[in-house]
GROMACS .gro file of C-alpha atoms in nm:
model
  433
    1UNK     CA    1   4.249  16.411   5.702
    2UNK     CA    2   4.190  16.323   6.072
    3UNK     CA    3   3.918  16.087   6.159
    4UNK     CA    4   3.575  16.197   6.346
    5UNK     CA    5   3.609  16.053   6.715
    6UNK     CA    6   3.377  15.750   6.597
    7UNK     CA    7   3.543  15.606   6.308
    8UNK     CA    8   3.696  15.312   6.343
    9UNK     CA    9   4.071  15.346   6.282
   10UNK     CA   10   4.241  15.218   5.999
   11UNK     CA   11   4.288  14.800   5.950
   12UNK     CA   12   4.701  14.876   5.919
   13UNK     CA   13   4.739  14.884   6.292
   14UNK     CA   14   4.643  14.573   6.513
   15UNK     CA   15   4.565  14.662   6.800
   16UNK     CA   16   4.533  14.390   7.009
   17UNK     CA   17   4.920  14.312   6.972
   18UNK     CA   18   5.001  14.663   6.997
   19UNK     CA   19   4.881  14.626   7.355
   20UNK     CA   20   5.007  14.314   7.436
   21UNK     CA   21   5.365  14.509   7.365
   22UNK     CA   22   5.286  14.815   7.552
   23UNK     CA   23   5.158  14.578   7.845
   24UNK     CA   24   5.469  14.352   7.875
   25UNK     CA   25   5.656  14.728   7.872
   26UNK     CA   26   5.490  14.835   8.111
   27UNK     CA   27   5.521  14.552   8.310
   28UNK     CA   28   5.863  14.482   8.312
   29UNK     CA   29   5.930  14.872   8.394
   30UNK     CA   30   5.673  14.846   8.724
   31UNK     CA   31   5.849  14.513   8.832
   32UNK     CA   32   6.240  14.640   8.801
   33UNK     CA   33   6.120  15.004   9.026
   34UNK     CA   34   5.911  14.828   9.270
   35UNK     CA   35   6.217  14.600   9.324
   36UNK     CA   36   6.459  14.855   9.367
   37UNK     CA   37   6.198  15.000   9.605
   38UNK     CA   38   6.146  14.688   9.821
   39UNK     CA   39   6.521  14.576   9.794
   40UNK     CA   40   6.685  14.945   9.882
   41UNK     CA   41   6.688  14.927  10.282
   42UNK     CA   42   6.857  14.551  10.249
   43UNK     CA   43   7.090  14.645   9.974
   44UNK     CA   44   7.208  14.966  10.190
   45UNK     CA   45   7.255  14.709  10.454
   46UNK     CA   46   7.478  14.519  10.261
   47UNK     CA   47   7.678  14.778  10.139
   48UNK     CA   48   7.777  14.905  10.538
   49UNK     CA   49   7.541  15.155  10.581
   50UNK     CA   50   7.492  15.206  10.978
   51UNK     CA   51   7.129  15.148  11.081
   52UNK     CA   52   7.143  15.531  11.230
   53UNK     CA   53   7.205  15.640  10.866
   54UNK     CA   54   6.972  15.409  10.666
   55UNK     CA   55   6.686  15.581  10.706
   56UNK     CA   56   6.837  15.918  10.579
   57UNK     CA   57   6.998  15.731  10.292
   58UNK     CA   58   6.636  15.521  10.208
   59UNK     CA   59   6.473  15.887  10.162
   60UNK     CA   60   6.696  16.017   9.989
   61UNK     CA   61   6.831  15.765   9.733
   62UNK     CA   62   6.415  15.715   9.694
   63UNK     CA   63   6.389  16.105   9.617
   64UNK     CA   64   6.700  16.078   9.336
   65UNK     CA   65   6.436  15.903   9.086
   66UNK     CA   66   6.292  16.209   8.980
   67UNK     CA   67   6.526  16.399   8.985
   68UNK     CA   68   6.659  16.422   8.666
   69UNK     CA   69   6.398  16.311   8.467
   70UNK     CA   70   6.095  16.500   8.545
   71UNK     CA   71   6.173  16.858   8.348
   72UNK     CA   72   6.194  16.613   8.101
   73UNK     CA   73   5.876  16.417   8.079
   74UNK     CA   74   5.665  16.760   7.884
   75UNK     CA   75   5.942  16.693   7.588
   76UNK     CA   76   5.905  16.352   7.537
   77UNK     CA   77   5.559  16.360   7.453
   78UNK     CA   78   5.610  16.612   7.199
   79UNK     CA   79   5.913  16.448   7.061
   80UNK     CA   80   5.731  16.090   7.029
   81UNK     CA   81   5.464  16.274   6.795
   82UNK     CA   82   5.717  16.512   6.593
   83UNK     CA   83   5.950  16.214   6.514
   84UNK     CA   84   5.835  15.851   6.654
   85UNK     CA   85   5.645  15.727   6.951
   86UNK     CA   86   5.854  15.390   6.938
   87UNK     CA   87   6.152  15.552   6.942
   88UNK     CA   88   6.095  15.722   7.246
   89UNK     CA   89   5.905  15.385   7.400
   90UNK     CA   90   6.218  15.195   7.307
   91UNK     CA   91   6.423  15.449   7.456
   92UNK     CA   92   6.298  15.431   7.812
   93UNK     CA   93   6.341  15.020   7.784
   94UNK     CA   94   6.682  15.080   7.730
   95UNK     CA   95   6.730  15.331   7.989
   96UNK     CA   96   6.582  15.069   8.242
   97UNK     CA   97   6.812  14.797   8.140
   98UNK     CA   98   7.127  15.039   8.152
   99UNK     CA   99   6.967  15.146   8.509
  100UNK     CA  100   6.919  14.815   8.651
  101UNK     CA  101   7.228  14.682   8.548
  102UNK     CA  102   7.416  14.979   8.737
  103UNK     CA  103   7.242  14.873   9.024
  104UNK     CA  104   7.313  14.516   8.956
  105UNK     CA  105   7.687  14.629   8.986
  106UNK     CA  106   7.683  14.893   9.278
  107UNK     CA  107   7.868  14.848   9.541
  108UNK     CA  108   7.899  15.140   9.747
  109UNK     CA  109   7.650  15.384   9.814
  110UNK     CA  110   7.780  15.669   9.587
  111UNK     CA  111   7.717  15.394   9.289
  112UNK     CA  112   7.399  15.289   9.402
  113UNK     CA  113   7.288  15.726   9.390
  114UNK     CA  114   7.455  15.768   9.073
  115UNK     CA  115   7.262  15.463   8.911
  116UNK     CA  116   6.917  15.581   9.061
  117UNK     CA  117   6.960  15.924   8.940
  118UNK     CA  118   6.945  15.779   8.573
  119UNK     CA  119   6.595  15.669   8.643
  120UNK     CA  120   6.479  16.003   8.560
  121UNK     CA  121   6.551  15.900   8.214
  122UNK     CA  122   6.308  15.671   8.136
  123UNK     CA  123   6.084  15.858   8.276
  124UNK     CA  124   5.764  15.988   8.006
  125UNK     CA  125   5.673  15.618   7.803
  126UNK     CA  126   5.295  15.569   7.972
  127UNK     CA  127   5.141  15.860   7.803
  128UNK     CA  128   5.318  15.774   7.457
  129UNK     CA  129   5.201  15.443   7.462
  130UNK     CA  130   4.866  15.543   7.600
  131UNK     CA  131   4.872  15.801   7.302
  132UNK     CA  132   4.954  15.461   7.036
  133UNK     CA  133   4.656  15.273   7.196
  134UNK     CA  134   4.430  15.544   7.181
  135UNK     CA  135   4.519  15.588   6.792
  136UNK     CA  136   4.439  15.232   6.675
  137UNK     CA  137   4.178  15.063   6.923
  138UNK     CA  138   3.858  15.074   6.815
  139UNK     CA  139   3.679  15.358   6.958
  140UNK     CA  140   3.404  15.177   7.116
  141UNK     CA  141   3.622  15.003   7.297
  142UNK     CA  142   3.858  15.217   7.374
  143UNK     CA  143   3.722  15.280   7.781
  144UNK     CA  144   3.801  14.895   7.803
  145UNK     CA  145   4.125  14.870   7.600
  146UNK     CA  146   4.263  15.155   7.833
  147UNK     CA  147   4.148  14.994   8.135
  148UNK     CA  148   4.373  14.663   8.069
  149UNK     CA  149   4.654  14.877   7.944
  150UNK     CA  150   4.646  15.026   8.320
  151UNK     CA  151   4.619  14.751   8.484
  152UNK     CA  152   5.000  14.682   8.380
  153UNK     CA  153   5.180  14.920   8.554
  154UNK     CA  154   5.040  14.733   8.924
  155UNK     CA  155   5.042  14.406   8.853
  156UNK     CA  156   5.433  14.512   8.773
  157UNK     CA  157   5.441  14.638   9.139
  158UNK     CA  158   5.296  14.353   9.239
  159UNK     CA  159   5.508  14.077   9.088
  160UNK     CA  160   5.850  14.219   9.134
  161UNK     CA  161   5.852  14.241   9.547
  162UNK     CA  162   5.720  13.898   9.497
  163UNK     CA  163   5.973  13.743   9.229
  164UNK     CA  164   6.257  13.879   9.426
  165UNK     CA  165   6.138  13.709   9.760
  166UNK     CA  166   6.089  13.401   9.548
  167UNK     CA  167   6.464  13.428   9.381
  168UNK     CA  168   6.622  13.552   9.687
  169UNK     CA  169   6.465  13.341  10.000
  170UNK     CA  170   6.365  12.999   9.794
  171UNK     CA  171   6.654  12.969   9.487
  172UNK     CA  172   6.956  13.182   9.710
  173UNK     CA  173   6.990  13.420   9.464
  174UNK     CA  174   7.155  13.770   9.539
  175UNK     CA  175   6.993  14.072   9.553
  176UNK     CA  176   7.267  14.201   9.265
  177UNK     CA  177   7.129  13.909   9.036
  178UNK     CA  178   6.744  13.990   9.070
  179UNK     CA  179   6.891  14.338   8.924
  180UNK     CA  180   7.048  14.173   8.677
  181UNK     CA  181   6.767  13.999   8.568
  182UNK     CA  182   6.521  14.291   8.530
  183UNK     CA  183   6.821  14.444   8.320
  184UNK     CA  184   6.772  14.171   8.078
  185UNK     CA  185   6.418  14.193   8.075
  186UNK     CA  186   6.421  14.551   7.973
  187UNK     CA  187   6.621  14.487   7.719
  188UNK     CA  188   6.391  14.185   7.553
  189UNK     CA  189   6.084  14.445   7.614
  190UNK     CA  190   6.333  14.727   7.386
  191UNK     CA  191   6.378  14.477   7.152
  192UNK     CA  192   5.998  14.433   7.114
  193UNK     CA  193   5.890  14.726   7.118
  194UNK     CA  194   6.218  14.804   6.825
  195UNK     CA  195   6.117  14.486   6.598
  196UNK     CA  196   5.762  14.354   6.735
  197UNK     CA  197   5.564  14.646   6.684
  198UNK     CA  198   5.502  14.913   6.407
  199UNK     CA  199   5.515  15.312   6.395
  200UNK     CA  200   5.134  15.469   6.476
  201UNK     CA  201   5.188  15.813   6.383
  202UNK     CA  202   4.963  16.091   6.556
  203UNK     CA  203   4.688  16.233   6.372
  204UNK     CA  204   4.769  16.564   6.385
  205UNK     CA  205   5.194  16.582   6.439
  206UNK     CA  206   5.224  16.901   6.640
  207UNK     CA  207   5.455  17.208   6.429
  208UNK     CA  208   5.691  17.423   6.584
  209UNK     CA  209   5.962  17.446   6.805
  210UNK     CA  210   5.959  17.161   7.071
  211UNK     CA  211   6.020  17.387   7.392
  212UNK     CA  212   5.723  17.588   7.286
  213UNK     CA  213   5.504  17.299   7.254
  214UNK     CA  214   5.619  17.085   7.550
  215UNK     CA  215   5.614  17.361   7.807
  216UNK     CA  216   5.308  17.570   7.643
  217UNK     CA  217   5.125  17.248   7.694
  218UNK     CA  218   5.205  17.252   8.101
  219UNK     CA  219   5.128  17.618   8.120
  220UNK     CA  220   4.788  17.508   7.948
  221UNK     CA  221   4.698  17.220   8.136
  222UNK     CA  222   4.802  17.405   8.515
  223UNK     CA  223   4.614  17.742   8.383
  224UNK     CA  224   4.298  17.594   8.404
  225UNK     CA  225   4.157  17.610   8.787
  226UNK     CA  226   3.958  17.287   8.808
  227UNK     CA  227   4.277  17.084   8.697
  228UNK     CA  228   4.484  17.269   8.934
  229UNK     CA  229   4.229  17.132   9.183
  230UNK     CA  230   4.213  16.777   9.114
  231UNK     CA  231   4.624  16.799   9.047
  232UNK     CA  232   4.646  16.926   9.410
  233UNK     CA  233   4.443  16.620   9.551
  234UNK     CA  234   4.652  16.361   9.338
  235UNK     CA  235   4.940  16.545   9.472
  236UNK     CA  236   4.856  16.472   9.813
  237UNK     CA  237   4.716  16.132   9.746
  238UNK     CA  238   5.096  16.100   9.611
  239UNK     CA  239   5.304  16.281   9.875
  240UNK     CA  240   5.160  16.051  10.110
  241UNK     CA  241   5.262  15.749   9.943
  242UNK     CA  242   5.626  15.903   9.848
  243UNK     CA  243   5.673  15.985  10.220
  244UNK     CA  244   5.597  15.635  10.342
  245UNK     CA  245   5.653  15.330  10.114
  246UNK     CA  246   6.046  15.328  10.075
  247UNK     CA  247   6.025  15.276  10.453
  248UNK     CA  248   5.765  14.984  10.445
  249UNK     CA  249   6.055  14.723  10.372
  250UNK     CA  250   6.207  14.852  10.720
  251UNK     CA  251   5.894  14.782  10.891
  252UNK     CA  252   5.875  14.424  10.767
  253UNK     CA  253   6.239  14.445  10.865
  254UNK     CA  254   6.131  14.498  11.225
  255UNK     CA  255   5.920  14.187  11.251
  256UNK     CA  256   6.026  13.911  11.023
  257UNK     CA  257   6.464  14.026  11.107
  258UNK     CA  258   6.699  14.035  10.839
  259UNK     CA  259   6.791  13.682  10.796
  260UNK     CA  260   6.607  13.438  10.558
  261UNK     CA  261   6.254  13.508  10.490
  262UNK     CA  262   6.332  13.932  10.480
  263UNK     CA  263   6.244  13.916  10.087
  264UNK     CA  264   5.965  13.680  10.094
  265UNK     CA  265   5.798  13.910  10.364
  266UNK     CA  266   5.874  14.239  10.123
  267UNK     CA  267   5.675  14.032   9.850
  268UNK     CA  268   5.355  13.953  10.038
  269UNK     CA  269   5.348  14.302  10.199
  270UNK     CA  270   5.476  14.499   9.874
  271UNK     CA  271   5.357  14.265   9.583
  272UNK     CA  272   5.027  14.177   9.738
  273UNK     CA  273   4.880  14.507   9.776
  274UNK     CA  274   4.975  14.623   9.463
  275UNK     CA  275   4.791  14.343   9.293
  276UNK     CA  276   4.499  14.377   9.525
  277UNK     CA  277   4.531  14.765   9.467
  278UNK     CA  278   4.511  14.678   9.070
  279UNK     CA  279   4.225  14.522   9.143
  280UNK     CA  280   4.017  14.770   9.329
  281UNK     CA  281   4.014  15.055   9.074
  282UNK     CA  282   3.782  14.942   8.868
  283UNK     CA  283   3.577  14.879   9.157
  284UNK     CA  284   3.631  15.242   9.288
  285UNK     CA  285   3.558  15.360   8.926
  286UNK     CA  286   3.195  15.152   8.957
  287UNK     CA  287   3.129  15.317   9.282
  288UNK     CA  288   3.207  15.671   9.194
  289UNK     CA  289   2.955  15.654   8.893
  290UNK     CA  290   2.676  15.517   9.128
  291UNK     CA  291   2.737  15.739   9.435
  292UNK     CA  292   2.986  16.049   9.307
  293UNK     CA  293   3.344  16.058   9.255
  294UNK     CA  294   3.345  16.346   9.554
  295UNK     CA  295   3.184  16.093   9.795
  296UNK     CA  296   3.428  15.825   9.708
  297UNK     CA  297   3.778  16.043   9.686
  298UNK     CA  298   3.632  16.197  10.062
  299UNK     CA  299   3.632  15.822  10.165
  300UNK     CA  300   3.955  15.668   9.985
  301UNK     CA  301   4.151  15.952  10.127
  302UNK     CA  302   4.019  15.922  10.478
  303UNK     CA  303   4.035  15.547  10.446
  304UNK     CA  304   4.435  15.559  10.300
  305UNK     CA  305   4.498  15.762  10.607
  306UNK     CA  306   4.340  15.513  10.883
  307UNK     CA  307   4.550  15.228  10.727
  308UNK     CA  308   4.853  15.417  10.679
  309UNK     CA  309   4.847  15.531  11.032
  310UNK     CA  310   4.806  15.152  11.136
  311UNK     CA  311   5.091  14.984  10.954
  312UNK     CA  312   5.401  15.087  11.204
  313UNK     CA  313   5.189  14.953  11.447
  314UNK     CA  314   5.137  14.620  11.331
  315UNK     CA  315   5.259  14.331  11.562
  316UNK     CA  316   5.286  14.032  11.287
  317UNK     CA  317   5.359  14.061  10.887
  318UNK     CA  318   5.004  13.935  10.859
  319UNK     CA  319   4.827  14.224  10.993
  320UNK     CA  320   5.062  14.459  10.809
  321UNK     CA  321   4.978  14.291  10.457
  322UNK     CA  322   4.607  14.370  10.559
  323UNK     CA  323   4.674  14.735  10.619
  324UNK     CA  324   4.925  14.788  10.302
  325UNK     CA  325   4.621  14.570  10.114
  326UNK     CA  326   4.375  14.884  10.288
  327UNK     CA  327   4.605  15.150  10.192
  328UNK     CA  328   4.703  14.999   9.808
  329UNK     CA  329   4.315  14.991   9.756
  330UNK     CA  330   4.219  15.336   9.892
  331UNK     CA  331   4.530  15.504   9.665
  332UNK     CA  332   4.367  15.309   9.346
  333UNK     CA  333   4.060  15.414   9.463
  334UNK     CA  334   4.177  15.783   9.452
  335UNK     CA  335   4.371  15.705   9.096
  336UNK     CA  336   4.049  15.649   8.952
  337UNK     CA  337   3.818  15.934   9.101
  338UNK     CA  338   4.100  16.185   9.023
  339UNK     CA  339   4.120  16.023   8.635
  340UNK     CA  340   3.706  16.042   8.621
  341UNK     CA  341   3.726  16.448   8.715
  342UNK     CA  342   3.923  16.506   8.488
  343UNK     CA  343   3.707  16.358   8.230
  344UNK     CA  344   3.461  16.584   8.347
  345UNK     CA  345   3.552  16.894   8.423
  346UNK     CA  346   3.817  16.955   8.127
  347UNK     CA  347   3.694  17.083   7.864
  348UNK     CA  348   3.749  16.870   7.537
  349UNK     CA  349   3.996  17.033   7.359
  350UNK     CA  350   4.202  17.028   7.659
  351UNK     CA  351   4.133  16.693   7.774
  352UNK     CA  352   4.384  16.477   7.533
  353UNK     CA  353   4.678  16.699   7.682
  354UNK     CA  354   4.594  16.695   8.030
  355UNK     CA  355   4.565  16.340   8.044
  356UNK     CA  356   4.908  16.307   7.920
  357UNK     CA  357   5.053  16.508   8.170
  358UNK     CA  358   4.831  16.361   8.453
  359UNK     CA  359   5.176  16.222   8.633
  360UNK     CA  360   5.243  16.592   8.687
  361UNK     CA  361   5.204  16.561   9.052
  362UNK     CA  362   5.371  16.256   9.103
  363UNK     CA  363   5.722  16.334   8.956
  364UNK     CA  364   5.694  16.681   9.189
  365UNK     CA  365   5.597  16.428   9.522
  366UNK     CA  366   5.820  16.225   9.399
  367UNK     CA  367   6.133  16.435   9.503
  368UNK     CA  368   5.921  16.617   9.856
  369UNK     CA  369   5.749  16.281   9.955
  370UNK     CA  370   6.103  16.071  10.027
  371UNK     CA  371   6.309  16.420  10.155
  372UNK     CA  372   6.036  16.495  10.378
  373UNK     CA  373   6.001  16.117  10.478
  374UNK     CA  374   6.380  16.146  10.519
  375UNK     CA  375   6.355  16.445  10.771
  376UNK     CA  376   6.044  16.285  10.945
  377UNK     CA  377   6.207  15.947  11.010
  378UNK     CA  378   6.534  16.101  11.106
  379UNK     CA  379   6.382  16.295  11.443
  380UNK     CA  380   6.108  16.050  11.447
  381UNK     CA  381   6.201  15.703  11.340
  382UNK     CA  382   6.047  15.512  11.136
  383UNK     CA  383   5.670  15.542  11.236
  384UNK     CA  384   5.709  15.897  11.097
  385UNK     CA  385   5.666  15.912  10.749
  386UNK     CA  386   5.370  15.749  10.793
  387UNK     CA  387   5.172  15.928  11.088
  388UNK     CA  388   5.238  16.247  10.884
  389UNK     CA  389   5.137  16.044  10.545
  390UNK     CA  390   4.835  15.976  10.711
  391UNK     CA  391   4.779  16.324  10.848
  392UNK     CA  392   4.827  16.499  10.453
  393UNK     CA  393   4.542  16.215  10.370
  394UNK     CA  394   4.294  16.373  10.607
  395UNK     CA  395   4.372  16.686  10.505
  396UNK     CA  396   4.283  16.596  10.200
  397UNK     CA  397   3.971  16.431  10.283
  398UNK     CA  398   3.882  16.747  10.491
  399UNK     CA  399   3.968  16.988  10.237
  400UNK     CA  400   3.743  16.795   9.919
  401UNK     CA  401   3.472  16.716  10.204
  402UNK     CA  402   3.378  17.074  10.303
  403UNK     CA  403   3.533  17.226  10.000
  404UNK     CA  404   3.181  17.290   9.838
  405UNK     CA  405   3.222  17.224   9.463
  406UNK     CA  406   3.603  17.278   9.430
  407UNK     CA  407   3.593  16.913   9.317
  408UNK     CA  408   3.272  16.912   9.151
  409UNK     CA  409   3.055  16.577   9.236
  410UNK     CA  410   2.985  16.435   8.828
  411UNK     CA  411   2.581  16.386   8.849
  412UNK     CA  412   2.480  15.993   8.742
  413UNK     CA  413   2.393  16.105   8.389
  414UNK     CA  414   2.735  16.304   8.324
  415UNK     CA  415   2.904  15.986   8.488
  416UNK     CA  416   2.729  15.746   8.255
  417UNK     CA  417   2.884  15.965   7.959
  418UNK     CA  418   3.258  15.870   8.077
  419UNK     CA  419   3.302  15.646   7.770
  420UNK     CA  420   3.167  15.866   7.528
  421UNK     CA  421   3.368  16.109   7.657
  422UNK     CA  422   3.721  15.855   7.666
  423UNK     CA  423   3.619  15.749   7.294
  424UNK     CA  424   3.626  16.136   7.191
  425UNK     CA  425   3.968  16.193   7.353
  426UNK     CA  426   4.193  16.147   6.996
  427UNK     CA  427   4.459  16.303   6.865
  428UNK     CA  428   4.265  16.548   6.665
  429UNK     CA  429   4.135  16.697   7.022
  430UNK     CA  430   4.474  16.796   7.124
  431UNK     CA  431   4.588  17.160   7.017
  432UNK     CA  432   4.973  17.204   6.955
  433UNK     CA  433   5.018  17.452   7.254
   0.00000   0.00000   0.00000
């Protein structure tokens, strides 16, 4: 029998090292990508790529890590409750290592493509292991217990840029070795995941074929009018961000030169803002239940857009830290007014599913953001990507400012019900379609 959304799961599970697995998982995962992102233009460099072509190449290598993997992320999901959610947790682990270690080895462009396209792959853990969590932490602390889980994923983004500039510029270490070593941590975090952590089985496994259930849940989710909504401003919140980070390394390229001191300068501009970015959700989360989440999305977009517009413009690394700092913040800020809509306008028995497939938007920017960026930088250098990143932005902010109530504005009492809401989002909510 499934348990009522305020009974305290069984004693069989504990939860508090169930999350310190997920967490390292996650972490390792967001520290091997953000590398490859803050490493790509320097590792094209030393693989003979002309400067003329590195642009092109930077969007569209950048693009190839969705490719594969995102008609793939709606199966996952269903898989990891049909058969096992570690299974499929390990799985992506040791598609990372396999991943990074091609990279590790590349050493001509066509190797370096083929190895990013089997990012895809892992692609589809987050909402498994947010699904595990969410199974075995107590419920009134599940708001909380989700919170820190999240926080893993940035401080990931945050720490690779900033190991690699520490490996690289202070210990001489190549950027094939700094590869190398996130392969090997993938593969400790498979092995924990394998042998450190038991089997939490959903409470309701779905039946039926998996096709049906995977892709019945999209049509679902996407048929509902509000989600489309809030989908579409995530989607530009991410198209922007697609379109101009994998060309951030180039602009701390253009002041700091390629010679020693390149990765350390990728770290504080890449690794600081996503820590400081990590850190300002919560914050955004605090001021979108005092003021609206409307209010604060209309700001974090039209705030995202003034920094982005800055950064090519920034005469010293210094003041370009401050403005990927801005943008990093403004993005999390978005993150978490997009994640409290959707705790309020979906309807209950909806809400479980959406929130697994709230990455949606990202895997489809994902593939557009870097091509377009490509396109962009190609006719327009490198400022491009993000002038036009910071025009979608205030489109954005336009469109949910004098939208009316296409994003509807939650009022202080329906905010204050968030975590009530969070603790009823189990298993037993979700239907199988």
């Amino acid at each position: 029998m499934p348990t009522s959304n305020d009974e305290t799961p069984p004693a069989r599970h504990d939860w508090r090292w169930l999350l310190v697995v997920f967490f390292a998982t996650s972490l390792v995962e967001g520290l091997g990508v953000s590398q490859i992102f803050a490493l790509l233009p320097a590792y094209l460099s030393g693989m003979g790529v002309d400067d003329k072509d590195r642009l092109a190449f930077v969007g569209i290598f950048s693009s190839l890590i969705f490719v594969v993997g995102a008609p793939l992320v709606p199966l996952w999901g269903v898989w990891a409750d049909k058969y096992s959610r570690k299974a499929v947790i390990a799985r992506s682990a040791i598609v990372e290592a396999v991943v990074f270690a091609a990279v590790a080895l590349s050493r001509e462009p066509w190797q370096l493509a083929a190895s990013l396209l089997l990012i895809g792959l892992q692609l589809g853990n987050t909402g498994v292991m947010l699904a595990g969590i969410r199974d075995v932490a107590p419920r009134a602390r599940l708001g909380t217990i989700i919170a820190l889980f999240g926080v893993s994923g940035p401080l990931g983004f945050a720490i690779g840029p900033t190991l690699a500039g520490r490996l690289i510029d202070g210990l001489g270490w190549s950027i094939a070795a700094v590869f190398a070593l996130s392969s090997a941590l993938s593969v400790a975090t498979a092995l924990l995941v394998a042998f450190g952590s038991r089997e939490v089985r959903p409470e309701v496994v779905p039946q039926g074929r998996t096709l049906d259930l995977a892709y019945g849940a999209v049509r679902g989710v996407l048929g509902d009018p509000a989600v489309r909504r809030i989908f579409a401003i995530f989607g530009v919140a991410f198209l922007a961000t697609q379109m101009a980070r994998p060309y951030v390394p180039v602009l701390v390229e253009g002041i700091v030169g390629r010679g020693p001191g390149l990765a350390s300068g990728i770290g504080l501009v890449a690794g600081t803002a996503a820590l400081l970015g990590a850190i300002a959700s919560p914050l955004g989360g605090a001021m979108g239940d005092r003021i609206g989440f409307r209010s604060v999305l209309v700001g974090a977009l039209a705030g995202g857009g003034l920094a982005l517009a800055g950064m090519p413009f920034a005469a010293n690394l210094g003041l370009l830290a401050v403005l990927s700092v801005a943008f990093a913040a403004f993005t999390a800020a978005v993150s978490a007014m997009v994640f409290g809509l959707l705790a309020t306008e979906v309807p209950p028995e909806r809400r479980s599913a959406t929130l697994n497939l709230v990455y949606l938007p990202l895997y489809g920017t994902g593939i557009i953001g870097p091509a377009a960026g490509e396109v962009v930088a190609g006719s327009s250098g490198v400022s491009g990507p993000f002038l036009v990143g910071a025009a979608v932005l205030a489109v954005g902010a336009l469109a949910v400012g004098f939208g009316g109530q296409s994003v509807r504005q939650a009022p202080a009492g329906e905010a204050s019900a968030l975590p009530r809401d969070a603790r009823g989002a189990s298993s037993a909510d979700s239907t199988p379609d």
